[in-house]
Structures are given as structure tokens and as C-alpha cells.
Backbone as CSV, one residue per row, in Angstrom:
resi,resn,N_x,N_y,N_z,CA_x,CA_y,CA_z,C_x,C_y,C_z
1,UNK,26.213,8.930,12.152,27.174,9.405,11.184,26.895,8.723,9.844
2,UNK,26.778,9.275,8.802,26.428,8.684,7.715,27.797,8.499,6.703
3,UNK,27.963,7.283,6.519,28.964,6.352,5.881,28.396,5.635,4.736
4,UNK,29.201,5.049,3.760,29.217,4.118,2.675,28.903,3.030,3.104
5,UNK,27.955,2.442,2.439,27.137,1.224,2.974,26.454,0.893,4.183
6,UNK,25.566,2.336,4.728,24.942,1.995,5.520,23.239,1.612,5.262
7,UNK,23.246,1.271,4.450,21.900,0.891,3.607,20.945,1.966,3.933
8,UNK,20.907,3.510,4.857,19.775,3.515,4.954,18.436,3.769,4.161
9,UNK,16.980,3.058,4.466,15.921,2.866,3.978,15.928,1.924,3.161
10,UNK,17.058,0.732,3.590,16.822,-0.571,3.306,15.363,-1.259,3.840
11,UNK,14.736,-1.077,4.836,13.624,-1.262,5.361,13.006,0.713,5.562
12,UNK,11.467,0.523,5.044,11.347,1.627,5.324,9.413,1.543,5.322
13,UNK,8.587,1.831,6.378,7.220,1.370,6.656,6.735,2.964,7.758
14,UNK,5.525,3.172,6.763,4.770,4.399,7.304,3.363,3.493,7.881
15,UNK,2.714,5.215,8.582,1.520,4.042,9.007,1.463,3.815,10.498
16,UNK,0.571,3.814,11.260,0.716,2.821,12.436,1.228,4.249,13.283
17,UNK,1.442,4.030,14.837,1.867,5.144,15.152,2.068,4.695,16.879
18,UNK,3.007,3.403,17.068,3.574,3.236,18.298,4.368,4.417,19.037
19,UNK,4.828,5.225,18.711,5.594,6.027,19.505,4.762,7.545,19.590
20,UNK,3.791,8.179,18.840,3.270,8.864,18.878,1.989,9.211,18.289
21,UNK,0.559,8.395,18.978,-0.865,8.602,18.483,-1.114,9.640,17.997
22,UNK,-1.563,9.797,16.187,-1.972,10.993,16.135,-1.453,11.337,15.261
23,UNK,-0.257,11.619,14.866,0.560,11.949,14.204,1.018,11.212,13.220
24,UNK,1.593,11.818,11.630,2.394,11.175,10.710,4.058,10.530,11.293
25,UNK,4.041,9.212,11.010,5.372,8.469,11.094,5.559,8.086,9.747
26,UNK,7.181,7.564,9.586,7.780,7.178,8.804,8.661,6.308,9.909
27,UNK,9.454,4.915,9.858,10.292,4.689,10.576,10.969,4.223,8.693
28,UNK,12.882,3.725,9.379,13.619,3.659,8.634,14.473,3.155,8.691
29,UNK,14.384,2.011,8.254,15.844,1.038,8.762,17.234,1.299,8.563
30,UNK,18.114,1.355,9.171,19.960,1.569,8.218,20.637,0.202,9.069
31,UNK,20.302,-0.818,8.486,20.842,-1.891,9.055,23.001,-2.250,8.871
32,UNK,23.174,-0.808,8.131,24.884,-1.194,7.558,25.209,-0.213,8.552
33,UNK,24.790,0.015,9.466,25.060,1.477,10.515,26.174,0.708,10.923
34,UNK,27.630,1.577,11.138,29.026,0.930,11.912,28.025,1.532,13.740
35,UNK,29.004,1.434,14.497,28.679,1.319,16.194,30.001,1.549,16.558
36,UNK,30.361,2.059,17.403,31.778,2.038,18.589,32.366,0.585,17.426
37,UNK,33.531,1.267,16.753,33.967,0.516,16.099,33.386,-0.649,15.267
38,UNK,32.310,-1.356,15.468,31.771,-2.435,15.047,31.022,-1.998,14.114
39,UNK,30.709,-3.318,12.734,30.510,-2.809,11.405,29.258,-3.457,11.245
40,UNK,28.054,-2.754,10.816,26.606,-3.096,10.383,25.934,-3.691,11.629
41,UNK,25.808,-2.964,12.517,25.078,-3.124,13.724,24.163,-2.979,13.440
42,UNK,23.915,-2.040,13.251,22.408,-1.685,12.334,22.034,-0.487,13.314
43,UNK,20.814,-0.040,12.918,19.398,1.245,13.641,18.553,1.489,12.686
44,UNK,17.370,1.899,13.900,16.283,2.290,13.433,15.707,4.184,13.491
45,UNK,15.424,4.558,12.737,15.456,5.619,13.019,13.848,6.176,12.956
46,UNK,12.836,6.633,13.546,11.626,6.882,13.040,11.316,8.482,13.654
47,UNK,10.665,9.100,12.482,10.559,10.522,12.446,9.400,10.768,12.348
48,UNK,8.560,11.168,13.535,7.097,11.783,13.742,6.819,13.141,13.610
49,UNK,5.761,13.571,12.325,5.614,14.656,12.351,4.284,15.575,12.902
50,UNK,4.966,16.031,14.329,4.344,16.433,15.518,4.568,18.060,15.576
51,UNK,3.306,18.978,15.030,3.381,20.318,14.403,3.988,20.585,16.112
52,UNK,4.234,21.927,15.553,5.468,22.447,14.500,6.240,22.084,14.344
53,UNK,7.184,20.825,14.403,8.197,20.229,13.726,8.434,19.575,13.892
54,UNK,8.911,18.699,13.340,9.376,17.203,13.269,10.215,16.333,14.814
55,UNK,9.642,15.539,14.718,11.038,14.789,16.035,11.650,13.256,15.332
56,UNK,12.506,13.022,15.957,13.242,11.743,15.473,13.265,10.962,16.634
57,UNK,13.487,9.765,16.805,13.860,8.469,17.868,14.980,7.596,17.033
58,UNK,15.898,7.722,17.719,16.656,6.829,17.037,16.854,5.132,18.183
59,UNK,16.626,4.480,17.426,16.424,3.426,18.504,17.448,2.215,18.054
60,UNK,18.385,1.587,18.452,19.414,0.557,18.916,19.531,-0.546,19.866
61,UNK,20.169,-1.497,19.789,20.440,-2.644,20.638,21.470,-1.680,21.923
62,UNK,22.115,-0.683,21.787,22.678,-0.224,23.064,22.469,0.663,23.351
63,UNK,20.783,1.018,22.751,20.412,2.327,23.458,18.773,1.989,24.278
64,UNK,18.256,3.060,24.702,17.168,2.923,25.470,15.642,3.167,24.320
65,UNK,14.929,3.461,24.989,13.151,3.271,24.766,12.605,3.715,26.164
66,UNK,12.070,4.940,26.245,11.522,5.151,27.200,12.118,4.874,28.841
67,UNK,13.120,4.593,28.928,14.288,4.907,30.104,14.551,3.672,30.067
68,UNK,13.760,2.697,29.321,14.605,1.474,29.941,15.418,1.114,28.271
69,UNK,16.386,0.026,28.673,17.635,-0.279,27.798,17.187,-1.481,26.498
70,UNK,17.175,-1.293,25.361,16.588,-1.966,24.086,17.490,-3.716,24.731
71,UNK,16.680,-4.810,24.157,16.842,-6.045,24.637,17.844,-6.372,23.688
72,UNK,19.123,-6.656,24.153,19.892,-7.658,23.282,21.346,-6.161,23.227
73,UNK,22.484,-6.700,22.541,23.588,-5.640,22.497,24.095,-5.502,21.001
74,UNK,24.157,-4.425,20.700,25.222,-4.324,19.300,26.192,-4.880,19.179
75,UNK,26.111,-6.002,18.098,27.308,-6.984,17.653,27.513,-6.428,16.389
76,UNK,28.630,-6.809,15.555,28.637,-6.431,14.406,28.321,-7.990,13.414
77,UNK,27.961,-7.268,12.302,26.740,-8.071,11.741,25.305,-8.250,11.797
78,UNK,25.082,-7.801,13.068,23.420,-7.561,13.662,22.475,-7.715,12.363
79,UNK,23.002,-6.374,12.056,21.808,-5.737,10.770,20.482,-5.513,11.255
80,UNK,20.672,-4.603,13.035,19.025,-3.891,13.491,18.771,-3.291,12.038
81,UNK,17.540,-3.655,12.230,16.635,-2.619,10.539,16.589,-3.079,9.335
82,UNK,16.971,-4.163,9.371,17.058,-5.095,7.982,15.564,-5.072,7.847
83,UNK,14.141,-5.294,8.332,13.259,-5.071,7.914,12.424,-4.477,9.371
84,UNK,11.277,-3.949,8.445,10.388,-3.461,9.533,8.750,-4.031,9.186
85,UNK,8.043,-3.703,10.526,6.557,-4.048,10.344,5.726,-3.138,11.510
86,UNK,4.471,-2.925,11.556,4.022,-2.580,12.290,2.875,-3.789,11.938
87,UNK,2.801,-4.410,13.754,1.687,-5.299,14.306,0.404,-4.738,15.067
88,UNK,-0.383,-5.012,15.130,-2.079,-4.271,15.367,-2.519,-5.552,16.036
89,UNK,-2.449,-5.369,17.720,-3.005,-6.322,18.476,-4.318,-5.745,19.376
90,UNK,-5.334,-6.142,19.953,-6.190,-5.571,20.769,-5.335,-4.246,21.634
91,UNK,-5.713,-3.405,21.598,-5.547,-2.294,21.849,-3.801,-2.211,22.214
92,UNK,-3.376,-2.727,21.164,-1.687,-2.007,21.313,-1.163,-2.735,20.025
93,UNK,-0.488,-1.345,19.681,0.482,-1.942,18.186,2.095,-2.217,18.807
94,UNK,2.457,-2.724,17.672,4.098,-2.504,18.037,4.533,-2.391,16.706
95,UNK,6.000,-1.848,16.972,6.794,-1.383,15.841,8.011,-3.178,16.237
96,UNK,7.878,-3.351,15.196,8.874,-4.831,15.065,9.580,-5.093,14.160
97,UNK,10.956,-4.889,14.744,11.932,-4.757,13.977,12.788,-6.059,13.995
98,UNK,13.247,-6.338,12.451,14.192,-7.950,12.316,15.667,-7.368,12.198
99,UNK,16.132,-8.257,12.963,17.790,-8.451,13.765,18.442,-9.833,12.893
100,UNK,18.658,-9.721,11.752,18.471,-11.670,11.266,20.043,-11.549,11.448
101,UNK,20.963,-11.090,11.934,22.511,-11.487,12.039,22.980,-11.646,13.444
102,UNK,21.073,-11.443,14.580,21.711,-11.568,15.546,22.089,-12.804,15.806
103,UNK,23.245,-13.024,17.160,23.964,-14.670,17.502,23.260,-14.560,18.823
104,UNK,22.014,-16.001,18.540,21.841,-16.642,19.597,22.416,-17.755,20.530
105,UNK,22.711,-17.287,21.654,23.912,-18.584,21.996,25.287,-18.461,21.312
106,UNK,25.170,-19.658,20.994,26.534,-20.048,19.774,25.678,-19.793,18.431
107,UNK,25.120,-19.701,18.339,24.674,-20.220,17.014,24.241,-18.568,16.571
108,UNK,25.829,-18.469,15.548,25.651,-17.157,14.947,24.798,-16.827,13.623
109,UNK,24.186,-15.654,13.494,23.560,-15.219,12.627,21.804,-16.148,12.727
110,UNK,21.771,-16.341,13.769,20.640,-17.109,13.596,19.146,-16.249,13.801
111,UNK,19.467,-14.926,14.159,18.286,-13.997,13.972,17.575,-13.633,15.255
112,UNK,16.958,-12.655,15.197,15.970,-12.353,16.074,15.033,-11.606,15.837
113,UNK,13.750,-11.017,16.529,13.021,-9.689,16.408,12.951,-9.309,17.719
114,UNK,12.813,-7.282,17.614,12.560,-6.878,19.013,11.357,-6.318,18.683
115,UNK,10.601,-5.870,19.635,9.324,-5.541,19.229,9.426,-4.557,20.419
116,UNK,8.655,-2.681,19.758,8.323,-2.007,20.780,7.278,-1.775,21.334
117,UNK,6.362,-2.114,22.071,4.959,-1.729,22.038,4.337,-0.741,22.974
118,UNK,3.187,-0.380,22.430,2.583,0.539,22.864,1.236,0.551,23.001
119,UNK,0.308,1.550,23.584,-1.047,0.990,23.038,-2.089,1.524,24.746
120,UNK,-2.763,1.987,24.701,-4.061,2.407,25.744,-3.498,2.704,26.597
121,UNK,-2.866,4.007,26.360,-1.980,4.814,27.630,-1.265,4.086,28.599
122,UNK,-0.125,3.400,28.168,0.084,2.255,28.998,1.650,2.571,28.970
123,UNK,2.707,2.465,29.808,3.751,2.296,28.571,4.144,1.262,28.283
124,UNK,5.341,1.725,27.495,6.442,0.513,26.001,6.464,-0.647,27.136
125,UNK,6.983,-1.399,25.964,7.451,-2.574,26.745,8.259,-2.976,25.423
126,UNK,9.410,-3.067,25.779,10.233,-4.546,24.578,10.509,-5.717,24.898
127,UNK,9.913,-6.661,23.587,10.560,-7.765,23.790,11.481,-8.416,22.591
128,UNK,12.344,-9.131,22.811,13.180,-9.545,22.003,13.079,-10.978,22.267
129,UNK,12.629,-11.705,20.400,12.086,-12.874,20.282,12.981,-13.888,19.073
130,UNK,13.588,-15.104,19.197,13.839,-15.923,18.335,13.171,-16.744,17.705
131,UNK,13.321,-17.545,16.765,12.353,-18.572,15.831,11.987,-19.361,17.305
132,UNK,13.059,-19.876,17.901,12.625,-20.720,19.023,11.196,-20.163,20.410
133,UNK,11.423,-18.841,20.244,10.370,-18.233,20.921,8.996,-18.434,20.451
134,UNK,9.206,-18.081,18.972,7.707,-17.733,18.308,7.166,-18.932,17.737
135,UNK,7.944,-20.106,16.493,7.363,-20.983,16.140,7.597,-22.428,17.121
136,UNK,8.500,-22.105,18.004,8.689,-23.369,18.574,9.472,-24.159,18.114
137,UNK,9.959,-23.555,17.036,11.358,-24.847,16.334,12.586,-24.278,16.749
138,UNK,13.859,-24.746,16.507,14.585,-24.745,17.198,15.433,-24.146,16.236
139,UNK,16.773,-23.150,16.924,17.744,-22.150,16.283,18.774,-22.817,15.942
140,UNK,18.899,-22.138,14.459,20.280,-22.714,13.739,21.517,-21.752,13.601
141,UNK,22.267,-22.004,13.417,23.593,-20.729,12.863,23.248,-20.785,11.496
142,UNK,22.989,-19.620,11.171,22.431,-18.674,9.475,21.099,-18.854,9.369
143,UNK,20.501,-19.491,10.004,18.777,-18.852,9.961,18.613,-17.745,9.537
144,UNK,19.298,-16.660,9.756,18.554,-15.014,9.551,17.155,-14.781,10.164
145,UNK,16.709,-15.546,10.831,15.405,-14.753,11.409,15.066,-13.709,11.468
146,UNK,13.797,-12.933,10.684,13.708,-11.796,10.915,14.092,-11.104,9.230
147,UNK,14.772,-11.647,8.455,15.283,-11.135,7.475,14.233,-9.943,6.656
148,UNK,13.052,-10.692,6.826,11.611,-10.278,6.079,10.668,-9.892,6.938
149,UNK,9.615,-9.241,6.987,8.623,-9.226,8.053,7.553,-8.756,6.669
150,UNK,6.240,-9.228,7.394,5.214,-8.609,6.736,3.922,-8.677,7.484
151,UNK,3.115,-8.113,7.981,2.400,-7.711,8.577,0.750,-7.327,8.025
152,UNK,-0.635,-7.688,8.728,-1.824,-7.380,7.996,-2.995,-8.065,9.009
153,UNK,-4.255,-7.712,8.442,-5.632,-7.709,9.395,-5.863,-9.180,8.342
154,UNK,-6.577,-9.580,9.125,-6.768,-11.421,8.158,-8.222,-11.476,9.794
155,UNK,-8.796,-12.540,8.549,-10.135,-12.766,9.168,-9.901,-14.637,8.935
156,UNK,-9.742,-15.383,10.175,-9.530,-16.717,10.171,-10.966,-16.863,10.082
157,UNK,-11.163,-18.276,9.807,-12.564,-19.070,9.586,-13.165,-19.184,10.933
158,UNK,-11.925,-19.326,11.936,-12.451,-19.377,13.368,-12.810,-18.200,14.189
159,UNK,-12.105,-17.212,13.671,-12.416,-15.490,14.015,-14.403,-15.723,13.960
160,UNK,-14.655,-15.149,15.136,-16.881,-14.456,15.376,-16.776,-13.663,13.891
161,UNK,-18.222,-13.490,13.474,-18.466,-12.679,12.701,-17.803,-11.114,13.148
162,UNK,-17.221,-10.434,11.997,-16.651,-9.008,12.776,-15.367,-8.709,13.224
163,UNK,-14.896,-10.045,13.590,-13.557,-9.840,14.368,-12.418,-10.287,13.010
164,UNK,-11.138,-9.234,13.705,-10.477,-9.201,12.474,-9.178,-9.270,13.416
165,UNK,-7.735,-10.103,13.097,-6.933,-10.298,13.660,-5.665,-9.934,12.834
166,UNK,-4.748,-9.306,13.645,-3.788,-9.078,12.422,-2.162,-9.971,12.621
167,UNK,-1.863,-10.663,12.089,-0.946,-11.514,11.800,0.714,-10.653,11.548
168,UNK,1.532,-11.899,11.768,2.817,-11.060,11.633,3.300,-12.232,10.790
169,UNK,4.045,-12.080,9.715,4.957,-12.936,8.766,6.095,-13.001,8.860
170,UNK,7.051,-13.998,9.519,8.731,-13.291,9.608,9.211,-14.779,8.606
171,UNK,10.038,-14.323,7.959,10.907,-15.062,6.932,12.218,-15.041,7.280
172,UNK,12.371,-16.393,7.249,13.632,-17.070,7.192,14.702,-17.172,6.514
């Protein structure tokens, strides 16, 4: 339902093509999305254009991905879709989306990312990750994890000649 202040295309990233090889995507964040009463839960919405016409996925903390149920629940404040990225790992991308209002534990607003992936006829898999998951440091209340994402192919000094690795950036 589209309402006042639902930011959407506050986050908004083409490109990449986790949910359908082949085809033009757009995904689209509306992180001010209300929910069963609750205010700025957020969603993601991504629209593949698969001739003759278009399809949509709308994807949520209380909805599914491929039959199984997205990791984590719509709180209000969330802000699913506050940013987006697409990651490029050996044969599977993911679409990774920042949650920075999710409450880990007690410790509210301290952030998260879910990530959908896909990749060599395989299926999805989600996972849903905190600062404490990924850098190893430990979760605060107002971190925002996730607030930012940025994503790209980078060639480390230690990378063989040829090999190209692509990195994920999440801001705090």
C-alpha cells in the first residue's frame, strides 16, 4: 500500500541477476513501508523484466523466498531496504539487503544484513548476519549496521595473477 513516508527507492541497484539469470532487474528499497500495524518495517521490492512482461518479488522479514520464510521478523523501525548491494562470489551472487534498525538481543537498532543467494542451478539460501557475525566485533544499541552497503571486483596483492574477488562494504 503506498503511504507518506515510505521512502520508496531510498535504496535502489540494477545489475546482477539473483532471482532471475538472464534478464533485466531493478531491485528497490521502501524501507518507511508500515506492516500489520507497525511503522517502517521496511521491503524490498525487485522487478525482472522477463518478455513478455514484467514480474515483481516482493520480499520481507515476514514473508518467504522460494518456500522457505525470510530470516528475522518485522519490527517497526527495521528499515528492510535502507540500502542495497549485489555481491559476486564464485559461482553465486546474492542480493544483500541492510536492516540497520534491526534489535539484536537487547540491543536495539543495532543492525543487520540478510542476504539472498543464488547461483549454479542450485537453490536460494538466506542468511541473516550482524557486525558480530561478519567483523567479529561485538553489537551495540544504535550501531545501524547495514545502513550503507557497497559492493565491487578488487584484485588483492595476494589474489594469483587473473583472479578477481569481489568485496562487500557495510557501514556503520
Amino acid at each position: 500500500v503506498v503511504e507518506a513516508g515510505d521512502h520508496f527507492g531510498a535504496a535502489v541497484i540494477g545489475a546482477g541477476a539473483p532471482f532471475d539469470v538472464g534478464n533485466t532487474q531493478v531491485t528497490i528499497g521502501v524501507p518507511g513501508e508500515d506492516s500489520g500495524g507497525r511503522r517502517d518495517v521496511g521491503t524490498v521490492v525487485t522487478i525482472i523484466d522477463s518478455e513478455p512482461d514484467f514480474a515483481a518479488t516482493l520480499l520481507h522479514q515476514d514473508g518467504t523466498y522460494e518456500g522457505l520464510a525470510v530470516p528475522g521478523s518485522g519490527e517497526s523501525g527495521d528499515r528492510f531496504g535502507s540500502s542495497l548491494a549485489f555481491w559476486n562470489r564464485t559461482r553465486r551472487s546474492a542480493l544483500v539487503v541492510g536492516v540497520p534498525g534491526e534489535d539484536v538481543g537487547s540491543d536495539t537498532d543495532a543492525g543487520a544484513l540478510v542476504s539472498f543467494e543464488s547461483g549454479s542451478g542450485e537453490p536460494g539460501s538466506m542468511t541473516k548476519s550482524t557486525e558480530g557475525d561478519i567483523v567479529g566485533g561485538h553489537v551495540e544499541a544504535g550501531d545501524g549496521f547495514g545502513t550503507t552497503l557497497a559492493s565491487g571486483f578488487t584484485q588483492e596483492s595476494s589474489d594469483p595473477p587473473g583472479a578477481f574477488g569481489s568485496r562487500l562494504v557495510v557501514g556503520i
